[in-house]
């Protein structure tokens, strides 16, 4: 298989650990092991006694039991734990797709959601989210994109990078469409539980039936990317067994300390959600103010969930803007070209505590682009 460089990851590799302000992170503020363990009495001592042998390949039974609480009527044997969501995306596509399959992919997308399928030799049809529709997907379009060899639809809601959250009616209709047309629905739900209005939270695709695969992770809503614990939830035995068989060739099983810590995190996830949504909502007020003061420079569709938005620069080139900003002001934004977006958008992260200082620095820099025109 021929995989091109993962543009976004290469961009981060260049700047992530040497730039003062990361204003485009996709995850929420992390915490230390000590702070996580402090959420639960006795957890610190138990962690010290974690056994460092191989663990169960599907994920530890107690972790899977905690993950079950994210879904309705979930059974632990429907969860397969992975090393991050990234491994699960890779294994799902390797296990279920073959050359010549046609796949419909929510676009723009986190690169691996289309690239792995492309690398296998699948034909990809982008299902385009448009700023002028507030980044909503148009359900009518998916019918037009369908072909006789369509195998799956890949969606991501809440969405990276736009913060779009599909409506309940559309999600119901999409699941029905996939079921009626015998398609797999791979639902990247790594930002689930970060809806700004909890009433708008969608059921997990898992809950709709065997056609669906739900993807989750500790990295995003819960702010624990360093654990590298992700999972899929599916009632589809063929998908489950095929992915499990491939996992024997990648990571075999998960890190025992990470599984323990992920279990504590999942048991206490409401505390993590409250903390992280508190940070996001505070940051959103600052960003709303920033964009209202600079409406001549930026267009802004306010996200409905998650820790990102995808504003558009109205003057000059976004690549040059991001490059100049990081070099002169030490503030990292992610140009939309990393998502193959050609309309001057950039990714803005909302989940970090230092956003107010980063925005101050950004605003000090802005007169320079106004003066130079670009
Ligand atoms: C939509 C989406 N899916 C999957 C992933 C991969 O998550 P992880 O890095 O925790 O494996 C990311 C990470 O940015 C993401 O944004």
Short mmCIF file of C-alpha atoms and ligand atoms in Angstrom, two decimals:
data_model
loop_
_atom_site.label_atom_id
_atom_site.label_comp_id
_atom_site.label_asym_id
_atom_site.label_seq_id
_atom_site.Cartn_x
_atom_site.Cartn_y
_atom_site.Cartn_z
CA UNK A 1 0.00 0.00 0.00
CA UNK A 2 1.19 3.45 -0.89
CA UNK A 3 0.43 6.11 1.72
CA UNK A 4 1.44 9.73 1.11
CA UNK A 5 2.71 11.82 4.04
CA UNK A 6 0.05 12.71 6.60
CA UNK A 7 0.15 16.46 5.93
CA UNK A 8 -1.33 17.61 9.20
CA UNK A 9 0.93 15.38 11.30
CA UNK A 10 4.03 16.56 9.38
CA UNK A 11 2.99 20.19 9.91
CA UNK A 12 2.61 19.58 13.63
CA UNK A 13 5.90 17.69 13.77
CA UNK A 14 7.60 20.85 12.55
CA UNK A 15 6.03 23.20 15.13
CA UNK A 16 4.28 21.37 17.98
CA UNK A 17 7.14 21.19 20.44
CA UNK A 18 8.94 24.46 19.65
CA UNK A 19 6.12 26.99 19.32
CA UNK A 20 4.92 29.04 22.27
CA UNK A 21 1.20 29.08 21.47
CA UNK A 22 -0.60 26.20 19.76
CA UNK A 23 -3.81 27.87 18.66
CA UNK A 24 -4.92 25.00 16.44
CA UNK A 25 -4.80 21.91 18.66
CA UNK A 26 -7.60 19.44 18.05
CA UNK A 27 -7.70 18.05 21.57
CA UNK A 28 -8.67 19.51 24.94
CA UNK A 29 -6.24 20.53 27.66
CA UNK A 30 -4.47 17.45 29.05
CA UNK A 31 -3.66 16.74 32.68
CA UNK A 32 -1.01 14.88 34.66
CA UNK A 33 -1.29 11.26 35.79
CA UNK A 34 -1.36 12.53 39.38
CA UNK A 35 -4.35 14.81 38.65
CA UNK A 36 -6.21 12.03 36.87
CA UNK A 37 -5.60 9.55 39.69
CA UNK A 38 -6.75 12.14 42.23
CA UNK A 39 -10.25 11.93 40.73
CA UNK A 40 -10.80 8.60 42.46
CA UNK A 41 -9.98 7.46 45.97
CA UNK A 42 -7.49 4.59 46.02
CA UNK A 43 -6.67 4.86 42.29
CA UNK A 44 -3.07 6.05 42.86
CA UNK A 45 -2.24 2.99 44.94
CA UNK A 46 -3.90 0.60 42.49
CA UNK A 47 -2.01 2.20 39.62
CA UNK A 48 1.30 1.41 41.38
CA UNK A 49 0.29 -2.24 41.43
CA UNK A 50 -0.70 -2.44 37.74
CA UNK A 51 0.71 -5.64 36.30
CA UNK A 52 3.04 -5.03 33.37
CA UNK A 53 2.43 -8.21 31.44
CA UNK A 54 0.59 -8.53 28.12
CA UNK A 55 -3.05 -7.53 28.35
CA UNK A 56 -6.17 -8.95 26.71
CA UNK A 57 -6.12 -8.21 23.01
CA UNK A 58 -9.69 -6.83 22.84
CA UNK A 59 -8.96 -4.49 25.76
CA UNK A 60 -9.22 -5.15 29.46
CA UNK A 61 -12.70 -6.35 30.49
CA UNK A 62 -13.02 -3.66 33.15
CA UNK A 63 -12.08 -0.88 30.71
CA UNK A 64 -14.54 -2.20 28.11
CA UNK A 65 -17.23 -2.29 30.78
CA UNK A 66 -16.64 1.42 31.52
CA UNK A 67 -16.64 2.29 27.80
CA UNK A 68 -20.04 0.56 27.54
CA UNK A 69 -21.58 3.43 29.49
CA UNK A 70 -21.14 5.68 26.44
CA UNK A 71 -23.67 3.63 24.48
CA UNK A 72 -27.17 2.24 24.90
CA UNK A 73 -27.47 -1.50 25.52
CA UNK A 74 -23.79 -2.00 24.82
CA UNK A 75 -22.06 -5.27 25.48
CA UNK A 76 -18.33 -5.33 26.29
CA UNK A 77 -17.73 -7.94 23.56
CA UNK A 78 -18.73 -5.30 20.99
CA UNK A 79 -15.81 -3.05 21.95
CA UNK A 80 -12.34 -3.50 20.53
CA UNK A 81 -9.74 -1.28 22.18
CA UNK A 82 -6.91 0.13 20.07
CA UNK A 83 -3.83 2.29 20.37
CA UNK A 84 -5.59 5.58 19.70
CA UNK A 85 -8.33 6.20 17.17
CA UNK A 86 -5.65 6.26 14.47
CA UNK A 87 -4.96 2.53 14.73
CA UNK A 88 -8.69 1.75 14.63
CA UNK A 89 -9.21 3.77 11.42
CA UNK A 90 -6.28 2.02 9.80
CA UNK A 91 -7.36 -1.46 10.80
CA UNK A 92 -11.02 -0.91 9.92
CA UNK A 93 -10.15 0.10 6.37
CA UNK A 94 -7.53 -2.60 5.94
CA UNK A 95 -9.97 -5.20 7.21
CA UNK A 96 -13.09 -4.17 5.29
CA UNK A 97 -12.07 -2.43 2.04
CA UNK A 98 -10.47 -3.75 -1.10
CA UNK A 99 -9.21 -2.27 -4.35
CA UNK A 100 -12.08 -0.99 -6.49
CA UNK A 101 -14.54 -0.41 -3.61
CA UNK A 102 -16.25 2.95 -3.66
CA UNK A 103 -16.29 4.93 -0.42
CA UNK A 104 -18.14 8.16 0.35
CA UNK A 105 -16.18 10.36 2.78
CA UNK A 106 -17.27 13.44 4.73
CA UNK A 107 -14.93 16.17 3.48
CA UNK A 108 -12.85 18.01 4.61
CA UNK A 109 -11.66 15.19 6.80
CA UNK A 110 -8.99 14.08 9.17
CA UNK A 111 -6.65 12.76 6.51
CA UNK A 112 -6.57 9.07 7.40
CA UNK A 113 -10.39 8.85 7.08
CA UNK A 114 -9.95 9.04 3.31
CA UNK A 115 -6.26 8.36 2.73
CA UNK A 116 -6.09 4.79 4.03
CA UNK A 117 -8.99 3.79 1.76
CA UNK A 118 -7.31 5.60 -1.13
CA UNK A 119 -4.05 3.77 -0.40
CA UNK A 120 -5.89 0.44 -0.61
CA UNK A 121 -7.08 1.42 -4.09
CA UNK A 122 -10.65 2.46 -3.29
CA UNK A 123 -12.43 5.18 -5.26
CA UNK A 124 -13.30 8.05 -2.95
CA UNK A 125 -16.20 10.44 -3.43
CA UNK A 126 -15.98 13.45 -1.15
CA UNK A 127 -19.26 14.34 0.54
CA UNK A 128 -18.61 18.02 0.81
CA UNK A 129 -19.36 20.20 3.83
CA UNK A 130 -19.74 23.84 2.74
CA UNK A 131 -19.20 26.96 4.78
CA UNK A 132 -22.21 28.63 3.14
CA UNK A 133 -24.40 25.85 4.64
CA UNK A 134 -22.78 26.31 8.08
CA UNK A 135 -20.73 23.22 7.25
CA UNK A 136 -23.80 20.99 7.19
CA UNK A 137 -23.83 17.89 5.00
CA UNK A 138 -26.66 17.74 2.49
CA UNK A 139 -28.46 14.38 2.80
CA UNK A 140 -29.73 14.62 -0.78
CA UNK A 141 -26.15 14.57 -2.04
CA UNK A 142 -25.29 11.20 -0.53
CA UNK A 143 -27.94 9.57 -2.72
CA UNK A 144 -26.35 11.12 -5.81
CA UNK A 145 -22.89 9.96 -4.77
CA UNK A 146 -24.01 6.32 -4.40
CA UNK A 147 -22.75 3.80 -6.98
CA UNK A 148 -23.32 0.10 -7.47
CA UNK A 149 -19.93 -0.64 -5.85
CA UNK A 150 -20.32 1.71 -2.86
CA UNK A 151 -19.15 -0.11 0.23
CA UNK A 152 -19.24 2.45 3.01
CA UNK A 153 -19.92 5.98 4.16
CA UNK A 154 -17.37 7.59 6.46
CA UNK A 155 -18.55 10.50 8.56
CA UNK A 156 -17.17 12.50 11.44
CA UNK A 157 -19.61 14.24 13.75
CA UNK A 158 -18.88 16.32 15.79
CA UNK A 159 -16.53 17.29 13.01
CA UNK A 160 -12.83 18.00 12.78
CA UNK A 161 -12.15 20.78 11.70
CA UNK A 162 -15.50 22.66 11.49
CA UNK A 163 -17.25 21.79 14.76
CA UNK A 164 -20.35 20.79 12.76
CA UNK A 165 -22.79 18.54 14.56
CA UNK A 166 -25.32 16.65 12.46
CA UNK A 167 -28.99 17.07 13.41
CA UNK A 168 -30.81 14.09 14.94
CA UNK A 169 -33.19 13.92 11.98
CA UNK A 170 -30.31 13.80 9.49
CA UNK A 171 -28.42 11.21 11.53
CA UNK A 172 -31.53 9.01 11.69
CA UNK A 173 -31.98 9.40 7.93
CA UNK A 174 -28.32 8.66 7.21
CA UNK A 175 -28.41 5.47 9.27
CA UNK A 176 -31.60 4.40 7.49
CA UNK A 177 -29.98 5.13 4.12
CA UNK A 178 -26.91 3.03 5.00
CA UNK A 179 -29.09 0.17 6.25
CA UNK A 180 -31.39 0.19 3.23
CA UNK A 181 -28.45 0.23 0.82
CA UNK A 182 -26.43 -2.36 2.77
CA UNK A 183 -23.55 0.05 3.35
CA UNK A 184 -21.22 0.19 6.30
CA UNK A 185 -21.36 3.46 8.20
CA UNK A 186 -18.05 4.30 9.85
CA UNK A 187 -18.85 7.07 12.32
CA UNK A 188 -15.87 8.88 13.76
CA UNK A 189 -17.33 10.05 17.06
CA UNK A 190 -14.10 11.04 18.78
CA UNK A 191 -15.62 14.44 19.70
CA UNK A 192 -18.86 12.99 21.04
CA UNK A 193 -19.82 14.31 24.51
CA UNK A 194 -18.35 17.72 23.70
CA UNK A 195 -21.64 19.21 22.43
CA UNK A 196 -22.13 22.74 23.79
CA UNK A 197 -25.82 21.94 24.32
CA UNK A 198 -26.13 18.39 25.71
CA UNK A 199 -29.64 18.18 24.21
CA UNK A 200 -28.06 18.08 20.75
CA UNK A 201 -25.96 14.99 21.47
CA UNK A 202 -26.58 12.27 18.90
CA UNK A 203 -26.98 8.62 19.75
CA UNK A 204 -23.85 6.70 18.80
CA UNK A 205 -24.08 5.09 15.37
CA UNK A 206 -23.49 1.80 17.21
CA UNK A 207 -26.97 2.09 18.67
CA UNK A 208 -28.60 2.00 15.20
CA UNK A 209 -27.54 -1.53 14.25
CA UNK A 210 -25.08 -3.86 12.59
CA UNK A 211 -24.26 -1.60 9.65
CA UNK A 212 -22.52 0.84 11.98
CA UNK A 213 -19.09 1.20 13.54
CA UNK A 214 -18.60 3.91 16.18
CA UNK A 215 -15.12 5.25 16.81
CA UNK A 216 -14.14 6.71 20.20
CA UNK A 217 -10.95 7.80 21.93
CA UNK A 218 -9.72 9.31 25.20
CA UNK A 219 -7.71 11.99 23.34
CA UNK A 220 -10.23 14.66 22.43
CA UNK A 221 -13.27 15.39 24.60
CA UNK A 222 -11.51 13.94 27.64
CA UNK A 223 -8.13 15.59 26.94
CA UNK A 224 -6.01 12.46 27.45
CA UNK A 225 -4.21 12.00 24.13
CA UNK A 226 -1.08 10.66 25.79
CA UNK A 227 -2.91 7.52 26.91
CA UNK A 228 -3.24 6.43 23.26
CA UNK A 229 -6.44 4.56 24.01
CA UNK A 230 -9.16 4.44 21.37
CA UNK A 231 -11.86 1.90 20.49
CA UNK A 232 -14.47 0.83 18.04
CA UNK A 233 -17.94 -0.27 19.05
CA UNK A 234 -19.87 -2.44 16.63
CA UNK A 235 -22.51 -5.16 16.61
CA UNK A 236 -21.11 -6.33 13.28
CA UNK A 237 -19.26 -9.57 14.04
CA UNK A 238 -17.51 -9.68 10.69
CA UNK A 239 -16.07 -6.19 11.19
CA UNK A 240 -15.12 -6.95 14.77
CA UNK A 241 -13.43 -10.27 14.05
CA UNK A 242 -11.60 -8.99 10.96
CA UNK A 243 -10.20 -6.00 12.84
CA UNK A 244 -9.22 -8.15 15.83
CA UNK A 245 -7.36 -10.53 13.51
CA UNK A 246 -5.37 -7.66 12.01
CA UNK A 247 -4.60 -6.17 15.38
CA UNK A 248 -2.52 -9.26 16.11
CA UNK A 249 -0.14 -7.90 13.46
CA UNK A 250 0.02 -4.33 14.76
CA UNK A 251 -0.07 -3.76 18.51
CA UNK A 252 -1.45 -7.14 19.71
CA UNK A 253 -2.74 -5.59 22.91
CA UNK A 254 -2.82 -2.23 24.62
CA UNK A 255 -0.54 -0.61 27.17
CA UNK A 256 -1.50 -1.89 30.63
CA UNK A 257 -0.85 1.43 32.47
CA UNK A 258 -2.84 3.29 29.82
CA UNK A 259 -5.75 0.89 30.11
CA UNK A 260 -5.85 1.39 33.87
CA UNK A 261 -5.74 5.17 33.52
CA UNK A 262 -8.34 5.14 30.73
CA UNK A 263 -10.66 3.15 32.98
CA UNK A 264 -10.34 5.77 35.74
CA UNK A 265 -10.94 8.48 33.11
CA UNK A 266 -14.05 6.81 31.72
CA UNK A 267 -15.49 6.26 35.20
CA UNK A 268 -14.97 9.96 35.94
CA UNK A 269 -15.65 11.23 32.46
CA UNK A 270 -18.34 13.73 33.45
CA UNK A 271 -15.75 15.60 35.53
CA UNK A 272 -13.38 15.69 32.54
CA UNK A 273 -16.19 16.81 30.22
CA UNK A 274 -17.25 19.61 32.59
CA UNK A 275 -13.67 20.82 32.96
CA UNK A 276 -12.96 20.78 29.24
CA UNK A 277 -16.28 22.26 28.13
CA UNK A 278 -15.69 25.02 30.68
CA UNK A 279 -12.39 25.84 28.96
CA UNK A 280 -13.95 25.68 25.47
CA UNK A 281 -16.94 27.85 26.32
CA UNK A 282 -14.76 30.50 27.95
CA UNK A 283 -12.44 30.45 24.94
CA UNK A 284 -15.37 30.75 22.54
CA UNK A 285 -16.42 34.08 24.07
CA UNK A 286 -12.89 35.39 23.45
CA UNK A 287 -12.88 34.10 19.86
CA UNK A 288 -16.36 35.50 19.14
CA UNK A 289 -15.13 38.91 20.33
CA UNK A 290 -11.96 38.63 18.28
CA UNK A 291 -13.84 37.86 15.09
CA UNK A 292 -16.46 40.53 15.68
CA UNK A 293 -13.65 43.11 16.03
CA UNK A 294 -12.03 41.82 12.82
CA UNK A 295 -15.00 41.01 10.61
CA UNK A 296 -13.12 42.59 7.68
CA UNK A 297 -10.40 39.93 8.01
CA UNK A 298 -12.18 36.72 8.99
CA UNK A 299 -15.45 34.89 8.40
CA UNK A 300 -16.57 32.65 11.24
CA UNK A 301 -19.12 29.86 11.51
CA UNK A 302 -19.43 29.17 15.23
CA UNK A 303 -18.96 25.45 16.01
CA UNK A 304 -21.71 23.48 17.76
CA UNK A 305 -19.43 20.97 19.46
CA UNK A 306 -15.82 20.00 19.93
CA UNK A 307 -12.61 21.90 20.35
CA UNK A 308 -12.14 23.41 16.89
CA UNK A 309 -13.50 25.85 14.35
CA UNK A 310 -12.62 26.52 10.73
CA UNK A 311 -12.62 30.28 10.07
CA UNK A 312 -11.68 31.83 6.75
CA UNK A 313 -9.09 34.49 6.11
CA UNK A 314 -10.64 37.09 3.83
CA UNK A 315 -7.41 38.77 2.66
CA UNK A 316 -4.21 37.29 1.27
CA UNK A 317 -3.07 33.67 1.33
CA UNK A 318 -3.76 31.54 4.40
CA UNK A 319 -0.51 29.58 3.95
CA UNK A 320 1.54 32.78 4.02
CA UNK A 321 -0.49 34.14 6.93
CA UNK A 322 0.06 31.01 9.07
CA UNK A 323 3.72 30.83 8.15
CA UNK A 324 4.39 34.48 8.97
CA UNK A 325 2.33 34.31 12.18
CA UNK A 326 4.23 31.37 13.61
CA UNK A 327 7.62 32.85 12.73
CA UNK A 328 6.94 36.41 13.91
CA UNK A 329 4.50 35.88 16.77
CA UNK A 330 5.02 32.29 17.92
CA UNK A 331 1.34 31.41 17.37
CA UNK A 332 0.49 28.26 15.44
CA UNK A 333 -2.62 28.07 13.25
CA UNK A 334 -3.20 25.23 10.83
CA UNK A 335 -3.81 26.24 7.20
CA UNK A 336 -6.79 24.52 5.58
CA UNK A 337 -4.51 23.36 2.77
CA UNK A 338 -3.48 20.59 5.18
CA UNK A 339 -7.03 19.31 4.57
CA UNK A 340 -6.80 20.03 0.83
CA UNK A 341 -9.11 22.99 1.39
CA UNK A 342 -8.44 25.70 -1.16
CA UNK A 343 -10.72 28.40 0.19
CA UNK A 344 -8.41 30.09 2.69
CA UNK A 345 -9.76 28.45 5.86
CA UNK A 346 -7.60 27.67 8.84
CA UNK A 347 -8.10 25.47 11.87
CA UNK A 348 -8.50 27.15 15.21
CA UNK A 349 -8.24 25.14 18.43
CA UNK A 350 -10.52 26.04 21.35
CA UNK A 351 -9.52 23.51 23.98
CA UNK A 352 -6.37 24.97 25.51
CA UNK A 353 -6.17 27.05 28.68
CA UNK A 354 -3.65 29.48 27.22
CA UNK A 355 -5.95 30.56 24.37
CA UNK A 356 -6.54 34.05 25.84
CA UNK A 357 -2.78 34.76 25.77
CA UNK A 358 -2.43 33.25 22.30
CA UNK A 359 -5.25 35.47 21.02
CA UNK A 360 -3.60 38.55 22.53
CA UNK A 361 -0.43 37.68 20.67
CA UNK A 362 -2.39 37.06 17.46
CA UNK A 363 -4.16 40.38 17.77
CA UNK A 364 -0.87 42.24 18.28
CA UNK A 365 0.27 40.71 14.99
CA UNK A 366 -2.86 41.48 12.93
CA UNK A 367 -2.05 45.14 12.07
CA UNK A 368 1.03 43.82 10.27
CA UNK A 369 -1.08 41.88 7.75
CA UNK A 370 -3.43 44.83 7.35
CA UNK A 371 -0.42 47.02 6.54
CA UNK A 372 1.18 44.58 4.16
CA UNK A 373 -2.15 43.60 2.58
CA UNK A 374 -1.31 39.99 2.91
C1 LIG B 1 -11.57 13.17 13.66
C2 LIG B 1 -10.38 12.46 14.22
N1 LIG B 1 -10.35 11.12 14.17
C3 LIG B 1 -9.31 10.43 14.65
C4 LIG B 1 -8.22 11.07 15.20
C5 LIG B 1 -7.07 10.26 15.74
O1 LIG B 1 -7.07 10.31 17.14
P1 LIG B 1 -5.78 9.81 17.96
O2 LIG B 1 -4.69 10.76 17.59
O3 LIG B 1 -6.12 9.94 19.37
O4 LIG B 1 -5.47 8.44 17.53
C6 LIG B 1 -8.21 12.46 15.26
C7 LIG B 1 -7.05 13.17 15.80
O5 LIG B 1 -6.86 14.36 15.58
C8 LIG B 1 -9.32 13.17 14.78
O6 LIG B 1 -9.39 14.49 14.85
#
